[in-house]
Every structure is written in C-alpha cells, then in structure tokens.
mmCIF file of C-alpha atoms in Angstrom:
data_model
loop_
_atom_site.group_PDB
_atom_site.id
_atom_site.type_symbol
_atom_site.label_atom_id
_atom_site.label_comp_id
_atom_site.label_asym_id
_atom_site.label_seq_id
_atom_site.Cartn_x
_atom_site.Cartn_y
_atom_site.Cartn_z
ATOM 1 C CA MET F 267 15.072 9.032 6.745
ATOM 2 C CA LYS F 268 14.154 11.933 4.202
ATOM 3 C CA PHE F 269 11.456 11.444 1.997
ATOM 4 C CA LYS F 270 11.788 11.057 -1.595
ATOM 5 C CA ARG F 271 8.674 10.789 -3.833
ATOM 6 C CA THR F 272 8.578 7.919 -6.307
ATOM 7 C CA PHE F 273 6.273 7.133 -8.816
ATOM 8 C CA LEU F 274 5.246 3.991 -10.873
ATOM 9 C CA ALA F 275 6.816 3.992 -14.669
ATOM 10 C CA ALA F 276 3.882 2.259 -16.408
ATOM 11 C CA LEU F 277 0.502 0.997 -15.488
ATOM 12 C CA LEU F 278 -0.178 -2.687 -14.583
ATOM 13 C CA VAL F 279 -0.613 -5.238 -17.186
ATOM 14 C CA PHE F 280 -3.172 -7.697 -15.974
ATOM 15 C CA VAL F 281 -4.017 -10.915 -17.912
ATOM 16 C CA ILE F 282 -7.485 -12.825 -17.375
ATOM 17 C CA GLY F 283 -8.158 -15.850 -19.438
ATOM 18 C CA ALA F 284 -9.337 -19.435 -19.793
ATOM 19 C CA GLY F 285 -5.912 -20.994 -19.911
ATOM 20 C CA VAL F 286 -2.161 -20.385 -19.883
ATOM 21 C CA ALA F 287 -0.324 -19.915 -22.855
ATOM 22 C CA PRO F 288 2.463 -22.587 -23.286
ATOM 23 C CA ALA F 289 5.534 -21.457 -21.427
ATOM 24 C CA ALA F 290 7.879 -18.795 -23.262
ATOM 25 C CA THR F 291 11.775 -17.549 -22.149
ATOM 26 C CA GLY F 292 10.943 -15.437 -19.029
ATOM 27 C CA GLU F 293 7.851 -16.659 -18.299
ATOM 28 C CA TYR F 294 7.402 -17.377 -14.500
ATOM 29 C CA VAL F 295 5.254 -20.121 -13.221
ATOM 30 C CA LEU F 296 3.618 -20.894 -9.558
ATOM 31 C CA LYS F 297 3.735 -24.288 -8.146
ATOM 32 C CA GLY F 298 2.224 -24.627 -4.542
ATOM 33 C CA ASP F 299 4.703 -21.685 -3.112
ATOM 34 C CA GLN F 300 7.342 -21.999 -5.473
ATOM 35 C CA VAL F 301 8.265 -20.578 -8.390
ATOM 36 C CA TYR F 302 9.771 -21.481 -11.747
ATOM 37 C CA ARG F 303 11.186 -19.170 -14.432
ATOM 38 C CA THR F 304 11.239 -20.363 -17.763
ATOM 39 C CA VAL F 305 14.200 -19.872 -19.957
ATOM 40 C CA LYS F 306 15.263 -21.588 -23.226
ATOM 41 C CA GLY F 307 12.672 -23.864 -22.606
ATOM 42 C CA LYS F 308 13.766 -25.356 -19.506
ATOM 43 C CA MET F 309 11.922 -24.778 -16.073
ATOM 44 C CA LYS F 310 14.456 -23.621 -12.925
ATOM 45 C CA LEU F 311 12.857 -23.311 -9.706
ATOM 46 C CA LEU F 312 13.649 -19.906 -7.763
ATOM 47 C CA GLU F 313 14.893 -20.749 -4.372
ATOM 48 C CA ASP F 314 15.034 -17.279 -2.808
ATOM 49 C CA VAL F 315 11.730 -16.108 -4.336
ATOM 50 C CA GLY F 316 9.333 -15.106 -1.292
ATOM 51 C CA ILE F 317 5.645 -16.033 -2.163
ATOM 52 C CA GLU F 318 3.147 -13.423 -0.613
ATOM 53 C CA ARG F 319 -0.764 -13.979 -0.320
ATOM 54 C CA ALA F 320 -4.121 -12.907 0.149
ATOM 55 C CA ASP F 321 -7.525 -14.771 0.439
ATOM 56 C CA THR F 322 -10.677 -12.470 -1.079
ATOM 57 C CA ASP F 323 -14.027 -13.345 -2.197
ATOM 58 C CA ALA F 324 -12.625 -13.026 -5.703
ATOM 59 C CA GLY F 325 -10.320 -16.051 -4.878
ATOM 60 C CA PRO F 326 -6.726 -15.572 -3.545
ATOM 61 C CA TRP F 327 -4.320 -14.258 -5.250
ATOM 62 C CA ALA F 328 -0.470 -14.288 -5.053
ATOM 63 C CA TRP F 329 2.811 -12.556 -5.634
ATOM 64 C CA PHE F 330 6.267 -12.285 -5.569
ATOM 65 C CA LEU F 331 9.122 -9.418 -6.123
ATOM 66 C CA ALA F 332 10.901 -9.708 -9.441
ATOM 67 C CA ASP F 333 14.414 -8.042 -8.792
ATOM 68 C CA PRO F 334 17.350 -8.464 -11.809
ATOM 69 C CA GLU F 335 19.901 -8.588 -8.841
ATOM 70 C CA ALA F 336 18.564 -11.972 -7.339
ATOM 71 C CA PRO F 337 19.611 -15.240 -8.400
ATOM 72 C CA GLY F 338 18.120 -17.032 -11.268
ATOM 73 C CA LEU F 339 16.227 -13.243 -12.574
ATOM 74 C CA LYS F 340 18.958 -11.566 -14.138
ATOM 75 C CA GLY F 341 17.308 -9.785 -17.347
ATOM 76 C CA THR F 342 13.705 -9.768 -15.752
ATOM 77 C CA LYS F 343 12.363 -6.144 -15.154
ATOM 78 C CA LEU F 344 11.773 -5.284 -11.625
ATOM 79 C CA GLY F 345 8.273 -5.399 -10.265
ATOM 80 C CA LEU F 346 5.648 -7.325 -9.001
ATOM 81 C CA ARG F 347 4.537 -10.435 -10.705
ATOM 82 C CA PHE F 348 0.733 -11.565 -9.939
ATOM 83 C CA PHE F 349 -1.011 -14.859 -10.007
ATOM 84 C CA ARG F 350 -4.165 -15.904 -9.407
ATOM 85 C CA GLY F 351 -6.957 -18.563 -8.382
ATOM 86 C CA LYS F 352 -6.203 -22.072 -6.868
ATOM 87 C CA GLU F 353 -4.412 -22.508 -10.295
ATOM 88 C CA GLY F 354 -1.877 -19.926 -9.456
ATOM 89 C CA LYS F 355 -2.220 -18.320 -13.148
ATOM 90 C CA PRO F 356 -0.378 -15.625 -14.386
ATOM 91 C CA ALA F 357 -2.386 -12.562 -13.568
ATOM 92 C CA GLY F 358 0.058 -9.094 -14.617
ATOM 93 C CA PHE F 359 3.048 -7.205 -13.796
ATOM 94 C CA LEU F 360 3.509 -4.140 -11.752
ATOM 95 C CA PRO F 361 7.015 -2.628 -12.706
ATOM 96 C CA MET F 362 8.954 -0.647 -9.971
ATOM 97 C CA GLU F 363 11.108 2.123 -10.368
ATOM 98 C CA GLU F 364 14.716 1.048 -8.534
ATOM 99 C CA GLY F 365 14.411 1.877 -4.714
ATOM 100 C CA ALA F 366 10.670 2.123 -4.501
ATOM 101 C CA ALA F 367 10.568 -1.876 -4.635
ATOM 102 C CA SER F 368 11.976 -2.481 -1.370
ATOM 103 C CA PHE F 369 9.456 -0.473 0.368
ATOM 104 C CA CYS F 370 6.586 -2.021 -1.403
ATOM 105 C CA SER F 371 3.139 -3.120 0.288
ATOM 106 C CA LEU F 372 -0.132 -3.932 -1.323
ATOM 107 C CA THR F 373 -3.540 -4.844 0.087
ATOM 108 C CA PHE F 374 -6.262 -6.263 -1.523
ATOM 109 C CA SER F 375 -9.692 -5.334 -0.669
ATOM 110 C CA PRO F 376 -12.012 -7.965 0.805
ATOM 111 C CA SER F 377 -14.251 -8.196 -2.523
ATOM 112 C CA GLY F 378 -10.604 -8.956 -4.231
ATOM 113 C CA ASP F 379 -11.514 -6.415 -6.929
ATOM 114 C CA LYS F 380 -9.506 -3.630 -5.560
ATOM 115 C CA MET F 381 -6.185 -3.245 -4.512
ATOM 116 C CA LEU F 382 -4.142 -0.694 -2.152
ATOM 117 C CA VAL F 383 -0.259 -0.438 -3.422
ATOM 118 C CA SER F 384 2.303 1.813 -1.039
ATOM 119 C CA TRP F 385 5.758 2.488 -1.769
ATOM 120 C CA GLY F 386 8.606 4.641 -0.524
ATOM 121 C CA GLY F 387 10.822 5.184 2.205
ATOM 122 C CA LEU F 388 9.928 6.466 5.921
ATOM 123 C CA PRO F 389 7.999 8.298 6.932
ATOM 124 C CA VAL F 390 6.232 9.504 3.891
ATOM 125 C CA LYS F 391 4.908 7.017 1.473
ATOM 126 C CA HIS F 392 2.978 7.145 -2.173
ATOM 127 C CA LEU F 393 -0.147 4.994 -1.841
ATOM 128 C CA SER F 394 -2.426 4.107 -4.709
ATOM 129 C CA LEU F 395 -5.755 2.675 -4.968
ATOM 130 C CA TYR F 396 -6.667 0.543 -8.159
ATOM 131 C CA PHE F 397 -9.730 -1.221 -9.567
ATOM 132 C CA ILE F 398 -9.790 -4.536 -11.263
ATOM 133 C CA ASP F 399 -11.072 -4.538 -14.606
ATOM 134 C CA ARG F 400 -11.454 -7.904 -16.443
ATOM 135 C CA ASN F 401 -11.210 -6.132 -19.524
ATOM 136 C CA LYS F 402 -8.666 -2.853 -18.618
ATOM 137 C CA GLY F 403 -6.504 -4.804 -16.060
ATOM 138 C CA PHE F 404 -5.659 -2.700 -12.910
ATOM 139 C CA VAL F 405 -6.807 1.010 -13.330
ATOM 140 C CA GLU F 406 -5.530 3.582 -11.308
ATOM 141 C CA LYS F 407 -8.510 5.485 -9.418
ATOM 142 C CA ALA F 408 -6.682 7.550 -6.863
ATOM 143 C CA SER F 409 -3.336 8.621 -4.760
ATOM 144 C CA PHE F 410 -2.446 10.060 -1.321
ATOM 145 C CA GLU F 411 0.729 10.806 0.379
ATOM 146 C CA THR F 412 0.460 8.627 3.736
ATOM 147 C CA ALA F 413 2.259 7.498 6.748
ATOM 148 C CA GLU F 414 0.917 4.237 8.165
ATOM 149 C CA PRO F 415 -0.535 1.636 6.330
ATOM 150 C CA PRO F 416 -4.036 1.773 5.145
ATOM 151 C CA PHE F 417 -6.914 -0.624 6.669
ATOM 152 C CA TRP F 418 -9.676 -2.057 4.364
ATOM 153 C CA ILE F 419 -12.927 -1.293 6.647
ATOM 154 C CA ASP F 420 -15.341 -3.393 3.887
ATOM 155 C CA PRO F 421 -15.139 -3.856 -0.067
ATOM 156 C CA ASN F 422 -15.764 -0.135 -0.793
ATOM 157 C CA ARG F 423 -13.659 1.646 2.133
ATOM 158 C CA PHE F 424 -10.408 2.157 3.589
ATOM 159 C CA ALA F 425 -8.887 4.218 6.175
ATOM 160 C CA PHE F 426 -5.417 6.033 6.121
ATOM 161 C CA SER F 427 -3.162 8.140 7.513
ATOM 162 C CA THR F 428 -2.758 11.066 4.896
ATOM 163 C CA VAL F 429 0.514 13.699 4.924
ATOM 164 C CA ASP F 430 0.603 17.490 4.323
ATOM 165 C CA SER F 431 3.859 17.532 2.758
ATOM 166 C CA ASP F 432 3.124 21.151 1.235
ATOM 167 C CA LYS F 433 3.211 22.251 4.961
ATOM 168 C CA GLY F 434 6.945 20.344 5.001
ATOM 169 C CA PRO F 435 7.912 18.725 9.085
ATOM 170 C CA ARG F 436 6.970 20.147 11.622
ATOM 171 C CA VAL F 437 10.292 20.895 12.874
ATOM 172 C CA GLU F 438 12.905 21.883 10.493
ATOM 173 C CA GLY F 439 15.219 19.002 9.617
ATOM 174 C CA MET F 440 13.055 16.487 11.601
ATOM 175 C CA PHE F 441 11.741 13.987 8.206
ATOM 176 C CA ASP F 442 9.942 11.393 11.052
ATOM 177 C CA LEU F 443 7.952 14.220 12.253
ATOM 178 C CA TRP F 444 4.514 15.679 9.535
ATOM 179 C CA TRP F 445 1.250 17.259 9.678
ATOM 180 C CA CYS F 446 -0.598 13.767 10.019
ATOM 181 C CA SER F 447 -4.539 13.364 9.529
ATOM 182 C CA ILE F 448 -6.981 10.384 9.894
ATOM 183 C CA GLN F 449 -9.107 9.853 6.637
ATOM 184 C CA LEU F 450 -11.729 7.456 5.265
ATOM 185 C CA TYR F 451 -12.373 6.976 1.827
ATOM 186 C CA ASP F 452 -15.166 5.596 -0.180
ATOM 187 C CA CYS F 453 -14.251 4.198 -3.864
ATOM 188 C CA GLU F 454 -17.863 4.310 -4.504
ATOM 189 C CA THR F 455 -18.131 7.883 -4.218
ATOM 190 C CA GLY F 456 -14.846 8.995 -4.700
ATOM 191 C CA LYS F 457 -15.092 11.371 -1.774
ATOM 192 C CA THR F 458 -12.939 11.037 1.779
ATOM 193 C CA THR F 459 -14.102 11.568 4.918
ATOM 194 C CA LEU F 460 -12.000 13.257 7.568
ATOM 195 C CA ILE F 461 -12.010 11.249 11.163
ATOM 196 C CA ARG F 462 -9.595 13.454 13.057
ATOM 197 C CA GLU F 463 -7.711 16.393 11.662
ATOM 198 C CA ALA F 464 -3.824 17.253 12.380
ATOM 199 C CA THR F 465 -3.490 20.963 13.910
ATOM 200 C CA ALA F 466 -0.779 22.946 15.357
ATOM 201 C CA THR F 467 -0.499 20.980 18.286
ATOM 202 C CA LYS F 468 -1.921 17.727 17.711
ATOM 203 C CA ASN F 469 -1.391 14.896 15.335
ATOM 204 C CA TYR F 470 -2.359 11.190 14.416
ATOM 205 C CA ALA F 471 -1.419 7.935 13.730
ATOM 206 C CA LEU F 472 -3.461 4.845 12.193
ATOM 207 C CA ASN F 473 -2.972 1.737 14.104
ATOM 208 C CA GLY F 474 -5.119 -0.365 13.249
ATOM 209 C CA TYR F 475 -9.204 -1.449 12.679
ATOM 210 C CA ASP F 476 -11.129 -2.925 15.294
ATOM 211 C CA ARG F 477 -13.455 -5.279 13.178
ATOM 212 C CA ALA F 478 -15.537 -6.604 15.861
ATOM 213 C CA LYS F 479 -15.934 -2.954 17.400
ATOM 214 C CA CYS F 480 -16.061 -1.278 13.776
ATOM 215 C CA ALA F 481 -13.738 1.497 15.067
ATOM 216 C CA LEU F 482 -10.342 2.630 14.665
ATOM 217 C CA ASP F 483 -7.328 2.590 16.767
ATOM 218 C CA ILE F 484 -5.445 5.636 16.409
ATOM 219 C CA THR F 485 -2.462 7.412 18.213
ATOM 220 C CA GLU F 486 -2.876 11.040 19.191
ATOM 221 C CA SER F 487 0.243 13.029 19.463
ATOM 222 C CA PHE F 488 -0.208 16.450 21.212
ATOM 223 C CA VAL F 489 1.671 19.675 22.780
ATOM 224 C CA LYS F 490 0.622 22.574 24.874
ATOM 225 C CA ASN F 491 2.732 24.783 21.916
ATOM 226 C CA ALA F 492 3.205 24.557 18.686
ATOM 227 C CA LYS F 493 7.517 25.057 19.263
ATOM 228 C CA ASP F 494 6.930 22.066 21.736
ATOM 229 C CA TRP F 495 7.042 19.617 19.064
ATOM 230 C CA GLU F 496 11.177 20.302 19.073
ATOM 231 C CA ASP F 497 11.460 18.916 22.507
ATOM 232 C CA GLU F 498 10.978 14.990 22.621
ATOM 233 C CA ASP F 499 10.069 15.182 25.938
ATOM 234 C CA LYS F 500 6.956 17.718 25.389
ATOM 235 C CA ILE F 501 5.064 15.301 23.473
ATOM 236 C CA ASP F 502 2.285 13.603 25.062
ATOM 237 C CA ASP F 503 0.411 10.433 23.709
ATOM 238 C CA LYS F 504 -3.040 8.955 24.028
ATOM 239 C CA GLU F 505 -4.649 5.865 22.635
ATOM 240 C CA LEU F 506 -7.911 6.812 20.859
ATOM 241 C CA SER F 507 -10.690 4.301 19.454
ATOM 242 C CA LEU F 508 -13.169 6.144 16.996
ATOM 243 C CA PRO F 509 -16.177 4.407 15.196
ATOM 244 C CA VAL F 510 -16.410 4.572 11.899
ATOM 245 C CA PRO F 511 -18.743 6.372 10.382
ATOM 246 C CA ALA F 512 -21.659 4.266 8.702
ATOM 247 C CA ALA F 513 -21.465 4.279 4.775
ATOM 248 C CA ARG F 514 -23.647 6.255 2.919
#
C-alpha cells in the first residue's frame, strides 16, 4: 500500500474538572462499557461503539472512535473521544482526518502523563508524542515517521522503528521495504539514541520489549548486496535481543 502522509487538523482539547457539567446536545457519557450520546436532552445508547482502555499510574483512561458514518453518530466530528478515571469523566477530543482514523492507534506511558498517537496506512506511519498538561491539555512534543508500533520502556522512554522516507523505498515500486532503524527516545531530555541503524544491506524491525530482560526484540533483515533487495529469496532474517541502555 502506498504511503500517504497525513497530519492532524487541530490540537487535542483536554478537560479536567471537579465535576461534569449537565449533558448538552452531542455530549458523550461513559457508563461501564457503554457509551451514550445526548441528543435534544435524551441519552441514546451507542450500541456499535467499541471502548478501548488503558490502566496507568495516574488512573485509567478510556476512549472510542467517533465516526459520523456510524449508527447514532451522524453530525459528530470524526475523531477520538476520551474519558478519564474510574468515573469515566469526559477528558478531551482528538480530531482526525478522514482516512486516518481507521489506521489510528495510541498508547499511554506507564505514568499516564504522556501519550503516543500513531496513524496512517502501512508500511509507514506518523507517530506523535503528547505530554498531558492539566492546564494546557495535550501538548505535542515530537513527531516521527515509523513502521512497527512503539513500545514504552519506562515512564520517560520509548523505543520505535524509524523510517528514513527521504531515501524512499529500497526498491522502486516496492512500498513495503524502506530504510528502517531502531531508536530510543527520552522524553525528559528530548534526545534520541540509535540502537541499530539501517545500512545498504541491513534493515531492522521492532517486535517487542521484554521487560524481564530489559531488552528489545528485533528482527534484522539482510542481503549480501544492495541489489539483492529486489529478490525476496535473497533476503535473510535473524532475531536479536538487544539490551536497553540505562537511563541517563
């Protein structure tokens, strides 16, 4: 699938308050695993809405995709609706561009004060890092072009596979084979550490993080000569387990 870069249309609006205001037209309410939409003073159950959740040190988060094409959501804005805490209080909205929402995924840091949002079709995705500020809401701090999903290492660091889109695909017309390296980003310092760098004959994919071993699970793909990328039979793979550098 060809990669088409997409960008968010607006910043997240994040609401944290002591209570929830009376429901207004178009407002969403979370009760258990069910979402209700208030229209003309009446609460209507959205039966086809799927809730996603994350438990963090700052408390639980929940969210769902509000798609105006879905039953009961006509007239709503396309994007992600957030809820926070055991009470499921409304906690913000992330607008999405059409065509990006279906490929969107997100993950919170263990501390619950940072969030990674990934969107875009395979094989190249756009990844944004947000800090959660009680006064300013979600504040975008960094963005990257990536392949596989990122993995949080600790409350301040995450690993990801970065794509060098400036070099383009390794083989003309093959949009599933890019120059991919493995990097580690430190949210406190804003610095990136290179774990494995792609070369003319080597490529890397991030598969996971082994917390017990504090190591990254990586696949190294390699060929003898750069021109061999054109022939899948000449591409070999091996699995690597690489220790994560200690935090500075």
